Protein backbone atom coordinates (compact mmCIF):
# COMPACT_ATOMS: atom_id res chain seq x y z
CA UNK A 1 0.00 0.00 0.00
CA UNK A 2 1.02 3.53 -0.62
CA UNK A 3 1.63 5.55 2.48
CA UNK A 4 -0.81 8.41 2.70
CA UNK A 5 0.30 12.01 2.27
CA UNK A 6 -0.54 14.34 5.14
CA UNK A 7 -0.40 18.05 4.55
CA UNK A 8 -1.21 21.16 6.54
CA UNK A 9 -1.53 24.70 5.20
CA UNK A 10 -0.37 27.33 7.70
CA UNK A 11 -1.76 30.80 7.10
CA UNK A 12 0.71 33.68 7.37
CA UNK A 13 -0.15 37.21 8.64
CA UNK A 14 -0.21 38.47 5.04
CA UNK A 15 -2.77 35.84 4.08
CA UNK A 16 -0.30 33.67 2.16
CA UNK A 17 0.09 29.96 2.89
CA UNK A 18 3.04 27.79 3.92
CA UNK A 19 2.62 24.03 3.42
CA UNK A 20 3.87 21.35 5.78
CA UNK A 21 4.03 17.72 4.66
CA UNK A 22 4.33 14.41 6.42
CA UNK A 23 5.33 11.71 3.94
CA UNK A 24 7.25 8.58 5.01
CA UNK A 25 10.90 8.15 3.99
CA UNK A 26 10.02 4.94 2.09
CA UNK A 27 8.35 7.16 -0.53
CA UNK A 28 11.13 9.48 -1.70
CA UNK A 29 9.52 10.22 -5.06
CA UNK A 30 6.33 11.49 -3.44
CA UNK A 31 8.42 13.51 -0.98
CA UNK A 32 10.36 14.98 -3.89
CA UNK A 33 7.22 15.89 -5.80
CA UNK A 34 5.71 17.47 -2.69
CA UNK A 35 8.94 19.45 -2.17
CA UNK A 36 8.75 20.78 -5.75
CA UNK A 37 5.18 21.91 -5.16
CA UNK A 38 5.92 23.42 -1.75
CA UNK A 39 8.98 25.20 -3.13
CA UNK A 40 6.88 26.78 -5.84
CA UNK A 41 3.77 27.57 -3.85
CA UNK A 42 4.90 28.44 -0.31
CA UNK A 43 4.21 32.14 0.26
CA UNK A 44 1.56 32.32 -2.45
CA UNK A 45 -1.93 33.64 -1.81
CA UNK A 46 -4.75 31.07 -1.73
CA UNK A 47 -6.27 32.54 -4.91
CA UNK A 48 -2.98 32.01 -6.76
CA UNK A 49 -2.73 28.42 -5.55
CA UNK A 50 -6.23 27.41 -6.63
CA UNK A 51 -5.55 28.78 -10.12
CA UNK A 52 -2.57 26.45 -10.85
CA UNK A 53 -3.51 24.28 -13.85
CA UNK A 54 -3.64 20.52 -13.20
CA UNK A 55 -1.24 19.83 -16.11
CA UNK A 56 1.40 22.27 -14.87
CA UNK A 57 4.01 19.49 -15.01
CA UNK A 58 3.88 19.19 -18.81
CA UNK A 59 6.46 21.94 -19.59
CA UNK A 60 8.85 20.18 -17.16
CA UNK A 61 8.60 16.98 -19.26
CA UNK A 62 7.96 15.02 -16.08
CA UNK A 63 5.77 12.63 -18.08
CA UNK A 64 8.92 11.20 -19.68
CA UNK A 65 10.65 10.55 -16.37
CA UNK A 66 7.88 9.12 -14.22
CA UNK A 67 4.96 6.81 -14.90
CA UNK A 68 1.39 7.80 -15.62
CA UNK A 69 0.43 6.51 -12.19
CA UNK A 70 2.98 8.75 -10.46
CA UNK A 71 1.89 11.76 -12.49
CA UNK A 72 -1.58 11.15 -11.17
CA UNK A 73 -0.16 11.03 -7.66
CA UNK A 74 1.57 14.34 -8.33
CA UNK A 75 -1.69 15.86 -9.50
CA UNK A 76 -3.36 14.36 -6.44
CA UNK A 77 -0.94 16.16 -4.12
CA UNK A 78 -1.59 19.43 -5.97
CA UNK A 79 -5.35 18.83 -5.74
CA UNK A 80 -5.01 18.41 -1.94
CA UNK A 81 -3.03 21.67 -1.76
CA UNK A 82 -5.65 23.46 -3.82
CA UNK A 83 -8.41 22.14 -1.58
CA UNK A 84 -6.54 23.37 1.48
CA UNK A 85 -6.02 26.75 -0.21
CA UNK A 86 -9.69 26.95 -1.17
CA UNK A 87 -10.62 26.75 2.52
CA UNK A 88 -8.65 29.97 3.08
CA UNK A 89 -10.18 31.85 0.15
CA UNK A 90 -11.82 35.11 1.13
CA UNK A 91 -10.78 34.69 4.74
CA UNK B 1 8.04 -29.61 2.40
CA UNK B 2 10.70 -27.58 0.60
CA UNK B 3 10.43 -24.88 -2.01
CA UNK B 4 10.47 -26.57 -5.43
CA UNK B 5 13.40 -24.57 -6.80
CA UNK B 6 15.10 -23.07 -3.73
CA UNK B 7 18.11 -21.99 -5.81
CA UNK B 8 16.06 -19.04 -7.11
CA UNK B 9 15.87 -17.56 -3.63
CA UNK B 10 18.85 -16.16 -1.72
CA UNK B 11 18.76 -14.60 1.74
CA UNK B 12 20.21 -11.28 2.84
CA UNK B 13 23.16 -13.06 4.46
CA UNK B 14 24.11 -14.71 1.18
CA UNK B 15 23.98 -11.33 -0.57
CA UNK B 16 26.10 -9.74 2.17
CA UNK B 17 28.70 -12.47 1.66
CA UNK B 18 28.72 -12.06 -2.12
CA UNK B 19 29.01 -8.27 -2.46
CA UNK B 20 32.44 -8.61 -4.05
CA UNK B 21 31.76 -11.74 -6.05
CA UNK B 22 32.50 -10.79 -9.66
CA UNK B 23 30.20 -13.48 -11.06
CA UNK B 24 27.26 -11.92 -9.21
CA UNK B 25 25.43 -8.71 -10.14
CA UNK B 26 22.98 -7.28 -7.60
CA UNK B 27 20.10 -5.34 -9.16
CA UNK B 28 17.65 -3.07 -7.35
CA UNK B 29 14.19 -2.63 -8.91
CA UNK B 30 11.70 -0.55 -6.95
CA UNK B 31 8.25 0.87 -7.18
CA UNK B 32 9.77 4.13 -5.96
CA UNK B 33 12.81 4.52 -8.20
CA UNK B 34 14.40 7.22 -6.00
CA UNK B 35 15.03 4.70 -3.22
CA UNK B 36 18.12 3.52 -5.09
CA UNK B 37 19.53 7.05 -5.12
CA UNK B 38 19.06 7.57 -1.38
CA UNK B 39 20.78 4.28 -0.53
CA UNK B 40 21.28 0.84 -2.06
CA UNK B 41 23.20 -2.36 -1.36
CA UNK B 42 26.92 -1.73 -1.98
CA UNK B 43 27.75 -2.56 -5.59
CA UNK B 44 24.13 -2.85 -6.69
CA UNK B 45 22.97 -1.37 -10.00
CA UNK B 46 19.47 -0.09 -10.74
CA UNK B 47 16.90 -1.27 -13.24
CA UNK B 48 13.85 1.00 -13.19
CA UNK B 49 10.71 -0.72 -14.47
CA UNK B 50 9.52 2.46 -16.14
CA UNK B 51 12.59 4.12 -17.64
CA UNK B 52 14.70 0.97 -18.22
CA UNK B 53 12.28 -1.77 -19.24
CA UNK B 54 9.50 -0.16 -21.28
CA UNK B 55 9.34 0.55 -24.98
CA UNK B 56 8.83 4.32 -25.11
CA UNK B 57 6.56 4.24 -28.16
CA UNK B 58 4.14 1.35 -27.78
CA UNK B 59 2.90 -0.45 -24.69
CA UNK B 60 5.49 -3.20 -24.73
CA UNK B 61 8.77 -4.11 -23.10
CA UNK B 62 12.11 -3.18 -24.60
CA UNK B 63 13.07 -5.48 -27.46
CA UNK B 64 16.00 -7.89 -27.58
CA UNK B 65 18.45 -5.29 -28.83
CA UNK B 66 17.65 -2.77 -26.07
CA UNK B 67 17.69 -5.57 -23.50
CA UNK B 68 21.18 -6.55 -24.64
CA UNK B 69 22.33 -2.93 -24.43
CA UNK B 70 20.90 -2.69 -20.91
CA UNK B 71 22.77 -5.82 -19.78
CA UNK B 72 25.96 -4.64 -21.51
CA UNK B 73 25.82 -1.33 -19.65
CA UNK B 74 25.24 -3.01 -16.28
CA UNK B 75 28.09 -5.47 -16.77
CA UNK B 76 25.71 -8.42 -16.89
CA UNK B 77 26.99 -11.21 -19.14
CA UNK B 78 25.17 -14.39 -20.06
CA UNK B 79 26.99 -16.21 -17.24
CA UNK B 80 26.35 -13.62 -14.52
CA UNK B 81 24.24 -14.62 -11.54
CA UNK B 82 21.72 -11.78 -11.30
CA UNK B 83 20.18 -11.14 -7.90
CA UNK B 84 17.12 -8.89 -7.78
CA UNK B 85 15.75 -7.04 -4.76
CA UNK B 86 13.49 -4.07 -4.20
CA UNK B 87 10.81 -2.32 -2.18
CA UNK B 88 7.21 -3.44 -1.60
CA UNK B 89 8.12 -7.08 -0.89
CA UNK B 90 9.95 -7.30 -4.23
CA UNK B 91 7.05 -6.48 -6.61
CA UNK B 92 9.21 -4.85 -9.24
CA UNK B 93 12.20 -7.03 -8.43
CA UNK B 94 9.99 -9.97 -9.48
CA UNK B 95 8.81 -8.00 -12.53
CA UNK B 96 12.40 -7.40 -13.66
CA UNK B 97 13.34 -11.02 -12.88
CA UNK B 98 10.36 -12.18 -14.94
CA UNK B 99 11.53 -10.09 -17.90
CA UNK B 100 15.06 -11.53 -17.57
CA UNK B 101 13.51 -15.01 -17.62
CA UNK B 102 11.48 -13.94 -20.68
CA UNK B 103 14.73 -13.12 -22.46
CA UNK B 104 16.26 -16.41 -21.39
CA UNK B 105 18.73 -15.50 -18.65
CA UNK B 106 19.84 -18.67 -16.83
CA UNK B 107 21.09 -17.63 -13.42
CA UNK B 108 18.36 -15.62 -11.74
CA UNK B 109 17.95 -15.07 -8.00
CA UNK B 110 15.61 -13.08 -5.78
CA UNK B 111 16.73 -11.74 -2.40
CA UNK B 112 14.07 -12.95 0.02
CA UNK B 113 12.53 -10.02 1.92
CA UNK B 114 13.98 -7.38 -0.40
CA UNK B 115 14.85 -3.89 0.85
CA UNK B 116 12.56 -4.28 3.84
CA UNK B 117 14.56 -7.15 5.35
CA UNK B 118 17.94 -5.64 4.44
CA UNK B 119 16.94 -2.39 6.20
CA UNK B 120 15.45 -4.22 9.19
CA UNK B 121 18.79 -5.96 9.69
CA UNK B 122 20.52 -2.56 9.51
CA UNK B 123 22.80 -3.74 6.74
CA UNK B 124 24.77 -1.10 4.85
CA UNK B 125 23.22 1.12 2.18
CA UNK B 126 25.41 3.37 0.06
CA UNK B 127 24.94 6.16 -2.48
CA UNK B 128 27.93 5.39 -4.72
CA UNK B 129 26.78 4.30 -8.15
CA UNK B 130 29.14 1.59 -9.38
CA UNK B 131 30.29 1.20 -12.96
CA UNK B 132 31.19 -2.14 -14.43
CA UNK B 133 33.12 -3.09 -17.51
CA UNK B 134 30.82 -3.33 -20.50
CA UNK B 135 30.19 -6.85 -21.70
CA UNK B 136 28.52 -8.35 -24.74
CA UNK B 137 25.18 -9.91 -23.85
CA UNK B 138 23.25 -12.14 -26.25
CA UNK B 139 19.57 -12.74 -25.53
CA UNK B 140 17.65 -15.84 -26.43
CA UNK B 141 14.36 -15.50 -28.34
CA UNK B 142 11.58 -14.23 -26.05
CA UNK B 143 9.99 -17.06 -24.06
CA UNK B 144 6.25 -16.57 -24.47
CA UNK B 145 5.53 -19.64 -22.34
CA UNK B 146 5.67 -17.35 -19.30
CA UNK B 147 3.70 -14.44 -20.79
CA UNK B 148 -0.02 -14.24 -21.52
CA UNK B 149 -1.45 -11.79 -24.02
CA UNK B 150 -5.14 -10.84 -24.08
CA UNK B 151 -5.82 -13.43 -26.80
CA UNK B 152 -4.37 -16.15 -24.57
CA UNK B 153 -6.65 -14.99 -21.76
CA UNK B 154 -9.76 -15.21 -23.97
CA UNK B 155 -8.83 -18.80 -24.96
CA UNK B 156 -8.03 -19.59 -21.34
CA UNK B 157 -11.50 -18.44 -20.24
CA UNK B 158 -13.11 -20.57 -22.98
CA UNK B 159 -11.18 -23.59 -21.72
CA UNK B 160 -12.12 -22.81 -18.08
CA UNK B 161 -8.41 -22.50 -17.28
CA UNK B 162 -7.07 -21.48 -13.88
CA UNK B 163 -6.89 -17.70 -13.41
CA UNK B 164 -5.51 -15.91 -10.34
CA UNK B 165 -6.37 -12.30 -9.58
CA UNK B 166 -3.67 -11.14 -7.14
CA UNK B 167 -5.00 -7.61 -6.56
CA UNK B 168 -6.53 -6.47 -3.30
CA UNK B 169 -10.05 -7.73 -2.48
CA UNK B 170 -11.71 -4.41 -3.33
CA UNK B 171 -10.06 -4.30 -6.75
CA UNK B 172 -11.26 -7.86 -7.38
CA UNK B 173 -14.82 -6.99 -6.36
CA UNK B 174 -14.77 -3.92 -8.60
CA UNK B 175 -15.25 -1.48 -5.74
CA UNK B 176 -11.88 0.11 -6.52
CA UNK B 177 -9.96 0.45 -9.79
CA UNK B 178 -6.63 0.52 -7.97
CA UNK B 179 -5.30 -0.19 -4.50
CA UNK B 180 -6.68 1.97 -1.71
CA UNK B 181 -4.76 5.26 -1.38
CA UNK B 182 -3.58 5.13 -4.99
CA UNK B 183 -5.07 7.39 -7.65
CA UNK B 184 -8.10 5.60 -9.10
CA UNK B 185 -7.10 5.78 -12.72
CA UNK B 186 -6.31 3.35 -15.45
CA UNK B 187 -9.46 1.36 -16.23
CA UNK B 188 -12.93 2.18 -17.54
CA UNK B 189 -14.54 -0.74 -15.71
CA UNK B 190 -14.00 -2.48 -12.38
CA UNK B 191 -14.34 -6.16 -11.52
CA UNK B 192 -12.35 -9.23 -12.48
CA UNK B 193 -11.83 -11.63 -15.38
CA UNK B 194 -14.59 -14.28 -15.36
CA UNK B 195 -13.52 -17.40 -13.51
CA UNK B 196 -10.56 -15.76 -11.74
CA UNK B 197 -10.13 -16.55 -8.06
CA UNK B 198 -8.91 -13.91 -5.63
CA UNK B 199 -5.57 -14.68 -4.00
CA UNK B 200 -4.05 -11.30 -3.10
CA UNK B 201 -0.25 -11.19 -3.52
CA UNK B 202 0.02 -10.02 0.09
CA UNK B 203 -1.15 -13.42 1.34
CA UNK B 204 2.07 -15.00 -0.02
CA UNK B 205 4.47 -12.91 2.07
CA UNK B 206 5.15 -12.34 5.76
CA UNK B 207 4.24 -8.78 6.62
CA UNK B 208 6.95 -8.47 9.28
CA UNK B 209 9.98 -8.84 7.00
CA UNK B 210 8.65 -9.20 3.44
CA UNK B 211 9.91 -12.79 3.07
CA UNK B 212 7.84 -15.49 1.43
CA UNK B 213 5.64 -17.74 3.51
CA UNK B 214 6.70 -21.32 4.15
CA UNK B 215 6.25 -23.86 1.32
CA UNK B 216 3.34 -25.75 2.92
CA UNK B 217 1.46 -22.52 3.69
CA UNK B 218 1.88 -21.38 0.07
CA UNK B 219 0.78 -24.74 -1.34
CA UNK B 220 -2.33 -24.73 0.85
CA UNK B 221 -3.16 -21.14 -0.09
CA UNK B 222 -3.33 -21.90 -3.81
CA UNK B 223 -4.69 -25.44 -3.72
CA UNK B 224 -7.57 -24.46 -1.42
CA UNK B 225 -8.73 -22.08 -4.15
CA UNK B 226 -8.41 -24.69 -6.87
CA UNK B 227 -5.12 -23.43 -8.29
CA UNK B 228 -3.31 -26.74 -8.80
CA UNK B 229 0.08 -27.71 -10.23
CA UNK B 230 -1.50 -29.59 -13.16
CA UNK B 231 -2.55 -27.46 -16.11
CA UNK B 232 -1.85 -23.88 -17.03
CA UNK B 233 -2.26 -20.94 -14.63
CA UNK B 234 -2.48 -17.28 -15.64
CA UNK B 235 -1.91 -14.59 -13.00
CA UNK B 236 -2.76 -10.92 -13.39
CA UNK B 237 -3.04 -7.71 -11.38
CA UNK B 238 -3.23 -4.10 -12.60
CA UNK B 239 -0.04 -3.63 -14.63
CA UNK B 240 1.67 -6.99 -14.11
CA UNK B 241 4.07 -6.23 -11.26
CA UNK B 242 2.22 -7.76 -8.31
CA UNK B 243 1.36 -10.77 -10.50
CA UNK B 244 5.07 -11.19 -11.30
CA UNK B 245 5.51 -11.89 -7.60
CA UNK B 246 2.75 -14.52 -7.67
CA UNK B 247 4.23 -15.92 -10.90
CA UNK B 248 7.54 -16.31 -9.02
CA UNK B 249 5.79 -18.09 -6.14
CA UNK B 250 3.94 -20.53 -8.41
CA UNK B 251 6.81 -21.15 -10.83
CA UNK B 252 9.83 -21.40 -8.54
CA UNK B 253 8.62 -21.83 -4.97
CA UNK B 254 5.80 -24.26 -5.71
CA UNK B 255 7.18 -25.65 -8.97
CA UNK B 256 4.05 -25.31 -11.13
CA UNK B 257 5.15 -26.20 -14.66
CA UNK B 258 2.98 -23.83 -16.70
CA UNK B 259 2.47 -20.37 -15.25
CA UNK B 260 1.99 -17.19 -17.25
CA UNK B 261 1.94 -13.57 -16.18
CA UNK B 262 -0.68 -11.50 -17.99
CA UNK B 263 1.23 -8.22 -17.98
CA UNK B 264 -1.57 -6.32 -19.76
CA UNK B 265 -3.57 -7.06 -16.61
CA UNK B 266 -6.48 -4.90 -15.50
CA UNK B 267 -5.32 -1.72 -17.23
CA UNK B 268 -5.80 -3.65 -20.48
CA UNK B 269 -8.75 -5.91 -19.62
CA UNK B 270 -10.77 -3.20 -17.86
CA UNK B 271 -10.45 -1.00 -20.94
CA UNK B 272 -11.10 -3.60 -23.67
CA UNK B 273 -14.37 -3.01 -25.50
CA UNK B 274 -16.72 -5.99 -25.07
CA UNK B 275 -14.36 -8.02 -22.86
CA UNK B 276 -16.33 -10.11 -20.35
CA UNK B 277 -16.15 -8.98 -16.72
CA UNK B 278 -17.44 -10.52 -13.51
CA UNK B 279 -18.28 -8.59 -10.36
PDB file of N, CA and C in Angstrom, chain B residues 28-73:
ATOM      1  N   UNK B  28      18.798  -3.601  -8.091  1.00  0.00           N
ATOM      2  CA  UNK B  28      17.647  -3.071  -7.346  1.00  0.00           C
ATOM      3  C   UNK B  28      16.580  -2.608  -8.327  1.00  0.00           C
ATOM      4  N   UNK B  29      15.342  -3.073  -8.114  1.00  0.00           N
ATOM      5  CA  UNK B  29      14.192  -2.635  -8.909  1.00  0.00           C
ATOM      6  C   UNK B  29      13.070  -2.300  -7.956  1.00  0.00           C
ATOM      7  N   UNK B  30      12.667  -1.039  -7.942  1.00  0.00           N
ATOM      8  CA  UNK B  30      11.701  -0.554  -6.952  1.00  0.00           C
ATOM      9  C   UNK B  30      10.433  -0.021  -7.592  1.00  0.00           C
ATOM     10  N   UNK B  31       9.413   0.086  -6.757  1.00  0.00           N
ATOM     11  CA  UNK B  31       8.251   0.868  -7.180  1.00  0.00           C
ATOM     12  C   UNK B  31       8.655   2.339  -7.153  1.00  0.00           C
ATOM     13  N   UNK B  32       9.300   2.756  -6.058  1.00  0.00           N
ATOM     14  CA  UNK B  32       9.772   4.134  -5.962  1.00  0.00           C
ATOM     15  C   UNK B  32      11.241   4.181  -6.366  1.00  0.00           C
ATOM     16  N   UNK B  33      11.472   4.613  -7.605  1.00  0.00           N
ATOM     17  CA  UNK B  33      12.811   4.523  -8.197  1.00  0.00           C
ATOM     18  C   UNK B  33      13.855   5.376  -7.479  1.00  0.00           C
ATOM     19  N   UNK B  34      13.423   6.368  -6.690  1.00  0.00           N
ATOM     20  CA  UNK B  34      14.401   7.221  -6.001  1.00  0.00           C
ATOM     21  C   UNK B  34      15.042   6.522  -4.811  1.00  0.00           C
ATOM     22  N   UNK B  35      14.461   5.417  -4.369  1.00  0.00           N
ATOM     23  CA  UNK B  35      15.031   4.701  -3.218  1.00  0.00           C
ATOM     24  C   UNK B  35      16.480   4.294  -3.496  1.00  0.00           C
ATOM     25  N   UNK B  36      16.749   3.911  -4.743  1.00  0.00           N
ATOM     26  CA  UNK B  36      18.116   3.519  -5.094  1.00  0.00           C
ATOM     27  C   UNK B  36      19.077   4.677  -4.840  1.00  0.00           C
ATOM     28  N   UNK B  37      18.649   5.882  -5.239  1.00  0.00           N
ATOM     29  CA  UNK B  37      19.527   7.049  -5.118  1.00  0.00           C
ATOM     30  C   UNK B  37      19.791   7.415  -3.657  1.00  0.00           C
ATOM     31  N   UNK B  38      18.836   7.168  -2.781  1.00  0.00           N
ATOM     32  CA  UNK B  38      19.060   7.568  -1.383  1.00  0.00           C
ATOM     33  C   UNK B  38      19.766   6.464  -0.584  1.00  0.00           C
ATOM     34  N   UNK B  39      20.002   5.323  -1.203  1.00  0.00           N
ATOM     35  CA  UNK B  39      20.779   4.280  -0.527  1.00  0.00           C
ATOM     36  C   UNK B  39      20.448   2.905  -1.064  1.00  0.00           C
ATOM     37  N   UNK B  40      21.495   2.188  -1.522  1.00  0.00           N
ATOM     38  CA  UNK B  40      21.279   0.844  -2.055  1.00  0.00           C
ATOM     39  C   UNK B  40      22.372  -0.086  -1.537  1.00  0.00           C
ATOM     40  N   UNK B  41      22.207  -1.359  -1.769  1.00  0.00           N
ATOM     41  CA  UNK B  41      23.201  -2.357  -1.363  1.00  0.00           C
ATOM     42  C   UNK B  41      24.512  -2.048  -2.085  1.00  0.00           C
ATOM     43  N   UNK B  42      25.632  -2.072  -1.359  1.00  0.00           N
ATOM     44  CA  UNK B  42      26.923  -1.733  -1.985  1.00  0.00           C
ATOM     45  C   UNK B  42      27.167  -2.564  -3.245  1.00  0.00           C
ATOM     46  N   UNK B  43      27.467  -1.873  -4.332  1.00  0.00           N
ATOM     47  CA  UNK B  43      27.755  -2.560  -5.594  1.00  0.00           C
ATOM     48  C   UNK B  43      26.544  -2.826  -6.453  1.00  0.00           C
ATOM     49  N   UNK B  44      25.346  -2.556  -5.928  1.00  0.00           N
ATOM     50  CA  UNK B  44      24.128  -2.850  -6.694  1.00  0.00           C
ATOM     51  C   UNK B  44      23.926  -1.811  -7.797  1.00  0.00           C
ATOM     52  N   UNK B  45      23.371  -2.271  -8.923  1.00  0.00           N
ATOM     53  CA  UNK B  45      22.967  -1.375 -10.001  1.00  0.00           C
ATOM     54  C   UNK B  45      21.445  -1.255  -9.975  1.00  0.00           C
ATOM     55  N   UNK B  46      20.922  -0.298 -10.738  1.00  0.00           N
ATOM     56  CA  UNK B  46      19.473  -0.091 -10.736  1.00  0.00           C
ATOM     57  C   UNK B  46      18.866  -0.433 -12.088  1.00  0.00           C
ATOM     58  N   UNK B  47      17.729  -1.108 -12.047  1.00  0.00           N
ATOM     59  CA  UNK B  47      16.896  -1.275 -13.240  1.00  0.00           C
ATOM     60  C   UNK B  47      15.523  -0.730 -12.869  1.00  0.00           C
ATOM     61  N   UNK B  48      15.140   0.384 -13.485  1.00  0.00           N
ATOM     62  CA  UNK B  48      13.845   1.000 -13.191  1.00  0.00           C
ATOM     63  C   UNK B  48      12.810   0.443 -14.161  1.00  0.00           C
ATOM     64  N   UNK B  49      11.724  -0.069 -13.620  1.00  0.00           N
ATOM     65  CA  UNK B  49      10.714  -0.719 -14.473  1.00  0.00           C
ATOM     66  C   UNK B  49      10.183   0.225 -15.534  1.00  0.00           C
ATOM     67  N   UNK B  50      10.142   1.508 -15.218  1.00  0.00           N
ATOM     68  CA  UNK B  50       9.516   2.461 -16.141  1.00  0.00           C
ATOM     69  C   UNK B  50      10.503   2.997 -17.171  1.00  0.00           C
ATOM     70  N   UNK B  51      11.654   3.508 -16.695  1.00  0.00           N
ATOM     71  CA  UNK B  51      12.585   4.123 -17.640  1.00  0.00           C
ATOM     72  C   UNK B  51      13.539   3.118 -18.296  1.00  0.00           C
ATOM     73  N   UNK B  52      13.744   1.932 -17.653  1.00  0.00           N
ATOM     74  CA  UNK B  52      14.702   0.970 -18.219  1.00  0.00           C
ATOM     75  C   UNK B  52      14.044  -0.127 -19.051  1.00  0.00           C
ATOM     76  N   UNK B  53      12.824  -0.530 -18.678  1.00  0.00           N
ATOM     77  CA  UNK B  53      12.283  -1.769 -19.242  1.00  0.00           C
ATOM     78  C   UNK B  53      11.144  -1.595 -20.252  1.00  0.00           C
ATOM     79  N   UNK B  54      10.642  -0.352 -20.387  1.00  0.00           N
ATOM     80  CA  UNK B  54       9.496  -0.162 -21.280  1.00  0.00           C
ATOM     81  C   UNK B  54       9.917   0.414 -22.625  1.00  0.00           C
ATOM     82  N   UNK B  55       9.253  -0.070 -23.674  1.00  0.00           N
ATOM     83  CA  UNK B  55       9.341   0.548 -24.985  1.00  0.00           C
ATOM     84  C   UNK B  55       8.679   1.922 -24.864  1.00  0.00           C
ATOM     85  N   UNK B  56       9.375   2.975 -25.337  1.00  0.00           N
ATOM     86  CA  UNK B  56       8.827   4.315 -25.107  1.00  0.00           C
ATOM     87  C   UNK B  56       7.721   4.668 -26.094  1.00  0.00           C
ATOM     88  N   UNK B  57       7.586   3.913 -27.167  1.00  0.00           N
ATOM     89  CA  UNK B  57       6.556   4.243 -28.158  1.00  0.00           C
ATOM     90  C   UNK B  57       5.274   3.453 -27.913  1.00  0.00           C
ATOM     91  N   UNK B  58       5.364   2.123 -27.992  1.00  0.00           N
ATOM     92  CA  UNK B  58       4.144   1.353 -27.779  1.00  0.00           C
ATOM     93  C   UNK B  58       4.141   0.711 -26.399  1.00  0.00           C
ATOM     94  N   UNK B  59       2.968   0.209 -25.978  1.00  0.00           N
ATOM     95  CA  UNK B  59       2.899  -0.446 -24.686  1.00  0.00           C
ATOM     96  C   UNK B  59       3.486  -1.842 -24.847  1.00  0.00           C
ATOM     97  N   UNK B  60       4.745  -1.961 -24.534  1.00  0.00           N
ATOM     98  CA  UNK B  60       5.494  -3.203 -24.732  1.00  0.00           C
ATOM     99  C   UNK B  60       6.816  -3.052 -23.994  1.00  0.00           C
ATOM    100  N   UNK B  61       7.452  -4.174 -23.734  1.00  0.00           N
ATOM    101  CA  UNK B  61       8.766  -4.110 -23.103  1.00  0.00           C
ATOM    102  C   UNK B  61       9.812  -3.732 -24.147  1.00  0.00           C
ATOM    103  N   UNK B  62      11.013  -3.399 -23.662  1.00  0.00           N
ATOM    104  CA  UNK B  62      12.108  -3.178 -24.596  1.00  0.00           C
ATOM    105  C   UNK B  62      12.339  -4.478 -25.384  1.00  0.00           C
ATOM    106  N   UNK B  63      12.805  -4.323 -26.611  1.00  0.00           N
ATOM    107  CA  UNK B  63      13.066  -5.485 -27.457  1.00  0.00           C
ATOM    108  C   UNK B  63      14.412  -6.118 -27.118  1.00  0.00           C
ATOM    109  N   UNK B  64      14.764  -7.150 -27.878  1.00  0.00           N
ATOM    110  CA  UNK B  64      16.004  -7.889 -27.577  1.00  0.00           C
ATOM    111  C   UNK B  64      17.236  -7.006 -27.646  1.00  0.00           C
ATOM    112  N   UNK B  65      17.262  -6.121 -28.645  1.00  0.00           N
ATOM    113  CA  UNK B  65      18.455  -5.287 -28.833  1.00  0.00           C
ATOM    114  C   UNK B  65      18.660  -4.344 -27.644  1.00  0.00           C
ATOM    115  N   UNK B  66      17.566  -3.687 -27.222  1.00  0.00           N
ATOM    116  CA  UNK B  66      17.653  -2.771 -26.073  1.00  0.00           C
ATOM    117  C   UNK B  66      17.965  -3.543 -24.788  1.00  0.00           C
ATOM    118  N   UNK B  67      17.423  -4.756 -24.690  1.00  0.00           N
ATOM    119  CA  UNK B  67      17.689  -5.569 -23.503  1.00  0.00           C
ATOM    120  C   UNK B  67      19.179  -5.914 -23.438  1.00  0.00           C
ATOM    121  N   UNK B  68      19.740  -6.242 -24.597  1.00  0.00           N
ATOM    122  CA  UNK B  68      21.176  -6.554 -24.644  1.00  0.00           C
ATOM    123  C   UNK B  68      22.004  -5.331 -24.264  1.00  0.00           C
ATOM    124  N   UNK B  69      21.600  -4.158 -24.765  1.00  0.00           N
ATOM    125  CA  UNK B  69      22.331  -2.928 -24.425  1.00  0.00           C
ATOM    126  C   UNK B  69      22.252  -2.649 -22.928  1.00  0.00           C
ATOM    127  N   UNK B  70      21.069  -2.909 -22.350  1.00  0.00           N
ATOM    128  CA  UNK B  70      20.899  -2.693 -20.909  1.00  0.00           C
ATOM    129  C   UNK B  70      21.860  -3.594 -20.126  1.00  0.00           C
ATOM    130  N   UNK B  71      21.882  -4.871 -20.479  1.00  0.00           N
ATOM    131  CA  UNK B  71      22.771  -5.816 -19.778  1.00  0.00           C
ATOM    132  C   UNK B  71      24.236  -5.432 -19.989  1.00  0.00           C
ATOM    133  N   UNK B  72      24.581  -5.053 -21.221  1.00  0.00           N
ATOM    134  CA  UNK B  72      25.963  -4.638 -21.505  1.00  0.00           C
ATOM    135  C   UNK B  72      26.370  -3.513 -20.557  1.00  0.00           C
ATOM    136  N   UNK B  73      25.469  -2.517 -20.422  1.00  0.00           N
ATOM    137  CA  UNK B  73      25.819  -1.328 -19.647  1.00  0.00           C
ATOM    138  C   UNK B  73      25.903  -1.632 -18.150  1.00  0.00           C
TER     139      UNK B  73
END
